[in-house]
Coordinates of C-alpha atoms and ligand atoms in Angstrom, one line a residue:
M1 CA 57.8 206.3 -3.8
S2 CA 55.9 203.0 -4.1
A3 CA 52.1 202.8 -3.7
R4 CA 51.1 202.8 0.0
H5 CA 48.7 200.0 1.6
I6 CA 46.2 200.8 4.4
L7 CA 44.3 198.2 6.3
V8 CA 40.8 199.3 7.3
I9 CA 39.1 197.8 10.2
N10 CA 35.6 197.9 11.5
C11 CA 35.2 196.2 14.8
G12 CA 32.0 194.9 16.4
S13 CA 31.4 193.4 19.8
S14 CA 32.2 190.1 18.3
S15 CA 33.4 190.6 14.9
I16 CA 36.1 192.5 12.8
K17 CA 35.5 193.5 9.2
F18 CA 38.6 194.4 7.4
A19 CA 39.7 195.4 3.8
L20 CA 43.2 196.1 2.5
I21 CA 43.3 199.1 0.1
R22 CA 46.1 200.2 -2.1
E23 CA 46.2 203.9 -2.7
D24 CA 46.3 203.8 -6.5
R25 CA 43.7 200.9 -7.2
E26 CA 40.0 201.2 -6.8
D27 CA 39.4 197.7 -6.0
T28 CA 40.2 196.0 -2.8
L29 CA 43.1 193.6 -2.6
L30 CA 42.0 191.4 0.4
S31 CA 38.6 191.8 2.5
G32 CA 37.0 189.6 5.0
I33 CA 35.6 189.3 8.2
A34 CA 36.4 187.6 11.5
E35 CA 33.1 186.4 13.2
R36 CA 31.6 185.2 16.3
L37 CA 34.7 186.2 18.3
G38 CA 35.1 185.0 21.9
S39 CA 33.0 181.7 21.0
A40 CA 34.0 178.2 20.1
E41 CA 32.8 179.0 16.7
S42 CA 35.3 181.8 15.9
E43 CA 36.2 182.1 12.2
L44 CA 38.2 184.0 10.0
R45 CA 37.0 184.4 6.3
W46 CA 38.6 186.5 3.7
Q47 CA 38.7 186.6 -0.1
S48 CA 41.3 188.1 -2.7
G49 CA 40.3 188.2 -6.2
E50 CA 38.0 185.3 -6.9
Q51 CA 39.6 183.2 -4.1
Q52 CA 37.9 182.5 -0.9
H53 CA 39.6 181.4 2.3
S54 CA 38.5 180.6 5.9
L55 CA 40.2 179.5 9.1
K56 CA 38.6 178.3 12.2
I57 CA 40.1 180.3 15.2
P58 CA 38.3 178.9 18.4
H59 CA 37.9 181.2 21.2
A60 CA 39.9 183.8 19.4
G61 CA 39.4 187.3 20.6
H62 CA 39.9 190.5 18.8
R63 CA 43.6 190.5 19.4
Q64 CA 44.0 186.6 18.4
A65 CA 42.0 187.2 15.2
L66 CA 44.2 190.2 14.1
E67 CA 47.3 188.0 14.8
Q68 CA 46.1 185.4 12.3
L69 CA 45.1 188.1 9.9
L70 CA 47.9 190.3 9.7
P71 CA 50.3 187.6 7.8
Q72 CA 47.7 187.6 5.1
V73 CA 47.7 191.4 4.9
Q74 CA 51.5 191.6 4.8
Q75 CA 51.6 189.1 2.1
H76 CA 49.0 191.0 -0.1
A77 CA 50.7 194.4 0.7
D78 CA 54.3 193.0 -0.3
G79 CA 55.2 193.6 3.2
K80 CA 54.7 197.1 3.1
L81 CA 51.6 198.2 5.3
S82 CA 51.7 202.0 5.7
G83 CA 48.9 202.3 8.5
I84 CA 45.7 201.1 9.8
G85 CA 42.3 203.1 9.6
H86 CA 39.8 202.3 12.2
R87 CA 36.1 203.0 11.6
V88 CA 34.8 204.4 14.7
V89 CA 30.9 205.2 15.0
H90 CA 30.9 208.1 17.3
G91 CA 33.2 211.1 17.8
G92 CA 30.8 213.2 19.5
E93 CA 31.6 217.0 19.1
H94 CA 35.3 216.4 19.9
F95 CA 36.2 214.9 16.3
T96 CA 35.5 217.2 13.5
A97 CA 37.8 215.1 11.2
A98 CA 39.9 211.7 11.1
H99 CA 42.6 211.6 14.0
L100 CA 45.9 210.1 14.5
L101 CA 45.5 207.5 17.4
D102 CA 47.5 208.6 20.4
A103 CA 46.7 208.5 24.3
A104 CA 44.8 211.7 24.0
A105 CA 42.7 210.5 21.0
L106 CA 41.8 207.1 22.9
A107 CA 41.0 209.0 26.1
A108 CA 38.7 211.4 23.9
I109 CA 37.1 208.3 22.1
R110 CA 36.5 206.8 25.6
S111 CA 34.7 209.9 26.8
V112 CA 32.0 210.0 24.1
S113 CA 31.3 206.2 24.3
A114 CA 28.2 207.2 26.5
L115 CA 26.6 208.4 23.0
A116 CA 27.3 204.9 21.4
P117 CA 27.5 202.5 24.3
L118 CA 27.2 199.5 21.9
H119 CA 29.6 200.7 19.3
N120 CA 32.5 202.7 20.6
P121 CA 33.6 200.3 23.4
A122 CA 33.7 197.6 20.6
C123 CA 35.9 199.9 18.4
L124 CA 38.1 200.7 21.3
Q125 CA 38.9 196.7 21.7
G126 CA 40.0 196.4 18.0
I127 CA 42.0 199.6 18.2
E128 CA 43.9 198.5 21.5
A129 CA 44.4 195.0 20.1
A130 CA 45.9 196.7 16.8
L131 CA 48.2 199.1 18.5
G132 CA 49.3 196.3 21.0
L133 CA 50.2 194.3 17.9
Y134 CA 51.8 197.2 15.8
P135 CA 52.9 199.8 18.2
E136 CA 54.9 201.5 15.6
L137 CA 52.5 201.6 12.7
P138 CA 50.6 204.9 12.1
Q139 CA 46.9 204.2 13.1
V140 CA 44.0 206.6 12.4
A141 CA 40.4 206.9 13.8
V142 CA 37.9 207.8 11.1
F143 CA 34.5 208.8 12.5
D144 CA 31.0 208.1 11.1
T145 CA 30.0 211.4 12.7
A146 CA 32.8 213.8 11.8
F147 CA 31.5 214.9 8.4
H148 CA 28.5 216.0 9.9
Q149 CA 30.2 218.6 12.4
S150 CA 30.0 221.1 9.7
M151 CA 26.1 221.2 10.2
P152 CA 25.0 224.6 11.3
A153 CA 23.1 224.9 14.8
Q154 CA 19.8 225.1 13.2
A155 CA 20.2 221.9 11.6
F156 CA 22.0 219.9 14.8
R157 CA 20.0 221.3 17.5
Y158 CA 16.7 219.6 19.0
A159 CA 14.2 221.9 20.5
V160 CA 15.0 220.8 23.9
P161 CA 16.4 223.0 26.8
E162 CA 19.9 224.2 26.3
Q163 CA 21.3 222.5 29.3
I164 CA 20.3 219.0 28.0
Y165 CA 22.4 220.0 24.9
R166 CA 25.4 221.4 26.9
E167 CA 25.6 218.9 29.8
H168 CA 24.5 215.5 28.2
G169 CA 25.5 216.3 24.5
V170 CA 21.8 215.8 23.2
R171 CA 21.9 217.0 19.7
R172 CA 21.8 215.7 16.2
Y173 CA 25.3 214.1 15.0
G174 CA 24.5 212.3 11.9
F175 CA 26.1 208.8 10.8
H176 CA 27.3 207.3 7.3
G177 CA 29.8 210.2 7.2
S178 CA 32.4 208.3 5.0
S179 CA 29.8 207.3 2.5
H180 CA 28.2 210.7 2.1
R181 CA 31.5 212.2 1.8
F182 CA 32.7 209.8 -0.6
V183 CA 29.7 209.9 -3.1
G184 CA 29.5 213.8 -2.7
R185 CA 33.2 214.1 -4.0
R186 CA 32.6 211.3 -6.8
A187 CA 29.4 213.1 -8.0
A188 CA 31.4 216.6 -8.4
E189 CA 34.2 214.7 -10.2
L190 CA 31.9 212.9 -12.4
S191 CA 30.0 215.8 -13.3
G192 CA 32.8 218.1 -13.9
L193 CA 32.0 220.6 -10.9
P194 CA 34.4 221.6 -8.5
V195 CA 33.5 220.0 -4.9
N196 CA 33.7 223.4 -3.4
D197 CA 31.0 224.7 -5.7
S198 CA 28.5 222.1 -5.6
S199 CA 25.3 221.2 -3.9
W200 CA 23.8 217.6 -3.7
L201 CA 21.2 215.5 -2.1
V202 CA 22.3 212.2 -1.2
A203 CA 20.2 209.0 -0.2
H204 CA 22.4 206.3 1.2
L205 CA 20.2 203.2 1.5
G206 CA 21.7 200.1 2.8
N207 CA 20.4 198.1 6.0
G208 CA 20.8 201.6 7.7
C209 CA 19.6 204.4 5.4
S210 CA 20.1 208.1 5.7
T211 CA 19.8 211.4 3.5
C212 CA 22.4 214.2 3.6
A213 CA 22.5 217.7 1.9
I214 CA 26.1 218.4 0.8
V215 CA 27.0 222.0 -0.1
N216 CA 30.8 222.5 -1.3
G217 CA 31.9 219.3 0.0
Q218 CA 30.4 219.8 3.6
S219 CA 27.4 218.3 5.3
R220 CA 24.8 220.8 5.9
D221 CA 22.0 218.5 7.3
T222 CA 21.3 215.0 7.5
S223 CA 18.6 212.8 8.7
M224 CA 20.1 210.6 11.4
G225 CA 20.3 212.3 15.0
L226 CA 21.7 211.6 18.2
T227 CA 21.6 207.8 17.3
P228 CA 21.2 206.2 14.1
L229 CA 17.6 205.4 14.7
E230 CA 16.2 208.9 13.6
G231 CA 15.1 209.6 10.1
V232 CA 14.1 207.5 7.2
V233 CA 12.5 204.0 7.3
M234 CA 15.4 201.2 7.3
G235 CA 15.8 197.5 7.3
T236 CA 14.8 196.8 10.9
R237 CA 14.7 200.6 12.3
S238 CA 11.7 202.6 12.4
G239 CA 13.2 206.2 11.6
D240 CA 11.1 208.9 13.0
V241 CA 8.2 208.3 15.2
D242 CA 6.3 210.4 17.5
P243 CA 8.5 210.8 20.5
G244 CA 5.3 210.2 22.5
L245 CA 5.3 206.7 21.4
H246 CA 7.7 205.4 24.3
L247 CA 5.5 206.8 27.0
Y248 CA 2.4 205.2 25.0
L249 CA 3.7 201.9 24.9
G250 CA 5.1 201.9 28.5
R251 CA 1.7 203.1 29.6
K252 CA -0.5 200.6 27.5
L253 CA 1.8 197.6 27.4
G254 CA 4.0 198.2 30.5
W255 CA 7.0 197.8 28.3
S256 CA 10.5 198.8 29.7
L257 CA 12.7 201.1 27.8
Q258 CA 14.9 198.2 26.7
E259 CA 11.8 196.5 25.1
I260 CA 10.8 199.5 23.2
D261 CA 14.4 200.3 22.2
N262 CA 14.4 196.7 20.8
L263 CA 11.2 197.1 18.9
L264 CA 12.3 200.4 17.2
N265 CA 15.8 199.1 16.4
K266 CA 15.3 195.5 15.5
Q267 CA 11.7 194.6 14.8
S268 CA 10.6 197.8 12.6
G269 CA 11.4 199.4 9.5
L270 CA 10.8 197.2 6.3
L271 CA 10.6 194.2 8.5
G272 CA 8.1 195.5 10.9
L273 CA 6.0 197.0 8.1
S274 CA 6.0 193.8 5.7
G275 CA 5.8 191.3 8.2
L276 CA 8.2 189.4 6.0
S277 CA 11.8 190.4 5.6
N278 CA 14.1 193.1 6.1
D279 CA 15.8 192.3 2.9
M280 CA 14.6 194.7 -0.2
R281 CA 15.3 192.0 -2.6
T282 CA 13.0 189.7 -0.9
L283 CA 10.5 192.6 -0.9
E284 CA 10.6 193.5 -4.3
Q285 CA 10.0 189.8 -5.3
A286 CA 7.0 189.4 -3.0
R287 CA 5.6 192.7 -4.0
S288 CA 5.5 191.4 -7.7
E289 CA 3.6 188.4 -6.2
G290 CA 1.0 190.6 -4.7
H291 CA 1.9 190.4 -1.0
A292 CA 0.2 193.1 0.8
G293 CA 2.8 193.7 3.4
A294 CA 5.8 194.1 1.2
T295 CA 3.9 196.5 -1.1
L296 CA 2.9 198.7 2.1
A297 CA 6.6 198.6 3.3
I298 CA 8.0 199.8 -0.2
D299 CA 5.3 202.4 -0.4
V300 CA 6.1 203.9 3.1
F301 CA 9.8 203.4 2.3
C302 CA 9.8 205.3 -0.7
Y303 CA 7.5 208.2 0.4
R304 CA 9.2 208.8 3.8
L305 CA 12.5 208.9 1.9
A306 CA 11.2 211.5 -0.6
K307 CA 9.9 213.6 2.2
S308 CA 13.4 213.5 4.0
L309 CA 15.0 214.6 0.5
A310 CA 12.4 217.5 0.3
A311 CA 13.4 218.5 3.6
M312 CA 17.2 218.2 3.1
S313 CA 16.6 220.6 0.0
C314 CA 16.0 223.3 2.5
A315 CA 19.6 223.3 3.2
L316 CA 20.8 223.7 -0.5
P317 CA 21.4 227.1 -2.4
R318 CA 20.6 225.2 -5.7
L319 CA 20.4 221.3 -6.8
D320 CA 23.4 219.9 -8.8
G321 CA 22.0 216.5 -8.3
L322 CA 20.4 213.7 -6.4
I323 CA 22.7 210.6 -5.5
F324 CA 21.5 207.3 -4.8
T325 CA 23.9 204.9 -3.0
G326 CA 24.2 201.8 -0.9
G327 CA 23.0 198.3 -1.7
I328 CA 19.4 199.6 -2.4
G329 CA 20.3 202.8 -4.0
E330 CA 22.8 201.3 -6.1
N331 CA 20.6 198.1 -7.2
S332 CA 17.0 199.2 -7.1
P333 CA 15.4 200.8 -10.1
L334 CA 11.9 200.3 -8.4
I335 CA 12.8 202.2 -5.3
R336 CA 14.8 204.9 -7.2
S337 CA 11.7 205.6 -9.6
Q338 CA 9.0 205.4 -6.9
T339 CA 11.0 207.8 -4.5
V340 CA 11.7 210.1 -7.4
A341 CA 8.0 210.1 -8.4
H342 CA 7.3 211.9 -5.1
L343 CA 9.5 214.9 -6.0
P344 CA 8.3 216.6 -9.1
L345 CA 8.4 219.8 -7.2
L346 CA 12.1 219.6 -7.4
N347 CA 12.0 219.1 -10.9
L348 CA 13.2 215.6 -10.6
A349 CA 12.4 212.9 -13.4
I350 CA 13.9 209.9 -14.3
D351 CA 14.8 208.2 -17.6
P352 CA 13.4 204.4 -17.4
Q353 CA 16.0 202.9 -19.5
A354 CA 19.0 204.5 -17.9
N355 CA 17.6 203.6 -14.5
A356 CA 17.1 200.0 -15.3
R357 CA 20.5 199.8 -16.8
S358 CA 22.3 201.3 -13.6
V359 CA 22.6 198.3 -11.4
G360 CA 25.4 196.0 -10.0
G361 CA 27.7 198.6 -8.8
Q362 CA 27.6 200.6 -12.2
F363 CA 27.9 204.4 -12.1
G364 CA 24.9 205.8 -14.0
E365 CA 23.3 209.0 -14.8
I366 CA 19.5 208.4 -14.7
Q367 CA 17.5 211.7 -15.1
A368 CA 15.2 212.4 -17.9
G369 CA 16.0 214.9 -20.7
N370 CA 16.9 218.3 -19.2
H371 CA 15.9 217.6 -15.5
P372 CA 18.4 218.0 -12.7
R373 CA 21.0 215.3 -12.5
I374 CA 20.2 212.0 -10.8
L375 CA 23.2 209.9 -10.2
V376 CA 23.7 206.3 -9.1
I377 CA 27.2 206.0 -7.5
P378 CA 28.6 202.9 -5.7
T379 CA 29.6 204.0 -2.4
N380 CA 33.3 202.8 -1.0
E381 CA 33.3 203.7 2.8
E382 CA 36.4 201.6 3.2
R383 CA 38.3 203.5 0.3
Q384 CA 37.1 206.8 2.0
I385 CA 38.7 205.7 5.3
A386 CA 41.6 204.6 3.7
L387 CA 42.1 208.2 2.0
D388 CA 41.4 209.8 5.1
T389 CA 44.2 207.6 6.9
L390 CA 46.6 208.3 4.0
A391 CA 46.1 212.1 4.5
L392 CA 47.3 211.7 8.1
L393 CA 50.5 209.8 7.5
P394 CA 53.6 211.1 8.2
D395 CA 55.7 211.9 4.9
Ligands
LIG401 P1 24.9 197.6 4.6 O1 24.2 198.8 5.3 O2 24.9 196.5 5.5 O3 26.4 198.0 4.1 P2 24.1 197.1 2.0 O4 24.5 198.5 1.5 O5 24.9 196.1 1.4 O6 23.9 197.2 3.4 O7 22.5 197.1 1.4 C1 21.9 196.1 1.8 C2 20.4 196.1 1.3 O8 20.6 196.5 0.0 C3 19.4 195.0 1.5 O9 18.2 195.7 1.6 C4 19.5 194.4 0.1 O10 18.4 193.7 -0.2 C5 19.5 195.6 -0.8 N1 19.8 195.1 -2.2 C6 21.1 194.5 -2.5 N2 20.8 194.0 -3.8 C7 19.7 194.6 -4.3 C8 19.0 194.5 -5.5 N3 19.4 193.8 -6.5 N4 17.7 194.9 -5.5 C9 17.0 195.8 -4.4 N5 17.7 195.8 -3.3 C10 19.0 195.2 -3.3

């Protein structure tokens, strides 16, 4: 059988990110984004190898953008696209794994939309457009939350009355599942350990950030919760705050829930602390020039990240290694060393030279001497989504 090709799609309300993956190749054959959909400025941009392309598609919606994209995809897939994998943010408790898209699955995704009111309806728009264009092609939904459905109740329940959980789904779900799953498996492979007898801490540090405890290939705890706002400090998201903060701001400033939500999701995190930027590269540069806000943002980021990792260690029987991934985790020796410096009680220590070398999408083992492994592993969520899709294709 010739190698199969999967198109991975990640839809937002006005964008579609895409990647074409071939099962036997690590690199991406074609990737890009359709942006500002629904406006006069709609544009499709894609790249294959070194070549960049763009196409204005004024007033295109999701369906029209996919129509423009698919001939490119077919050309790069030698006319043999085997399936489409859709990233879906929230699968609630309904989905514990990826799922072939049929009418029942679509209804179930719709039924959990209240848990992700911005994201799931956007995903559904893309799914419906793709199903309309390719009704005969197998299509699969891969959920950010599904990997974490293996968490035990002691990790996923909030200490609120049972009824709020049972009737309204208020519990911890976790996100970034495809990334945590991908790097957890890769860590076991690279370390020569069986996936089903291995035990990892993961720090996924991108614009959104989360930590995870993975035991025997399964998530046992993670830092994000009901929404992707809980947990560690992120680019513009606060992570954990006192739940009394909403009431305090409401009373003191007369702010609406919408305004408070905007503050915590869009104006906080690294951006709020530094008063400068949500981008770690900018902050590292400013810190080296003595910028107090950037220095504080990095200090809080690393300390809180270390606290979260220490908390995640409660879910592990032993520690086979700590994994850094995501744009910051893969590229920032400073953040890795400053975080690990807070974790001597886990016996973690970094080799400065190995740490400095492991940047730019390189795998690296960066622990000092005989200390527990610290691994830098480039994540590849698109590939994980493609692998999950391939696993569900009919023979
Ligand atoms: P997303 O969550 O959107 O996929 P990424 O995983 O690409 O985001 O991560 C983006 C973050 O990675 C940004 O904060 C960016 O500054 C940071 N980053 C990228 N390269 C570097 C670098 N060389 N040093 C420090 N931070 C970096």
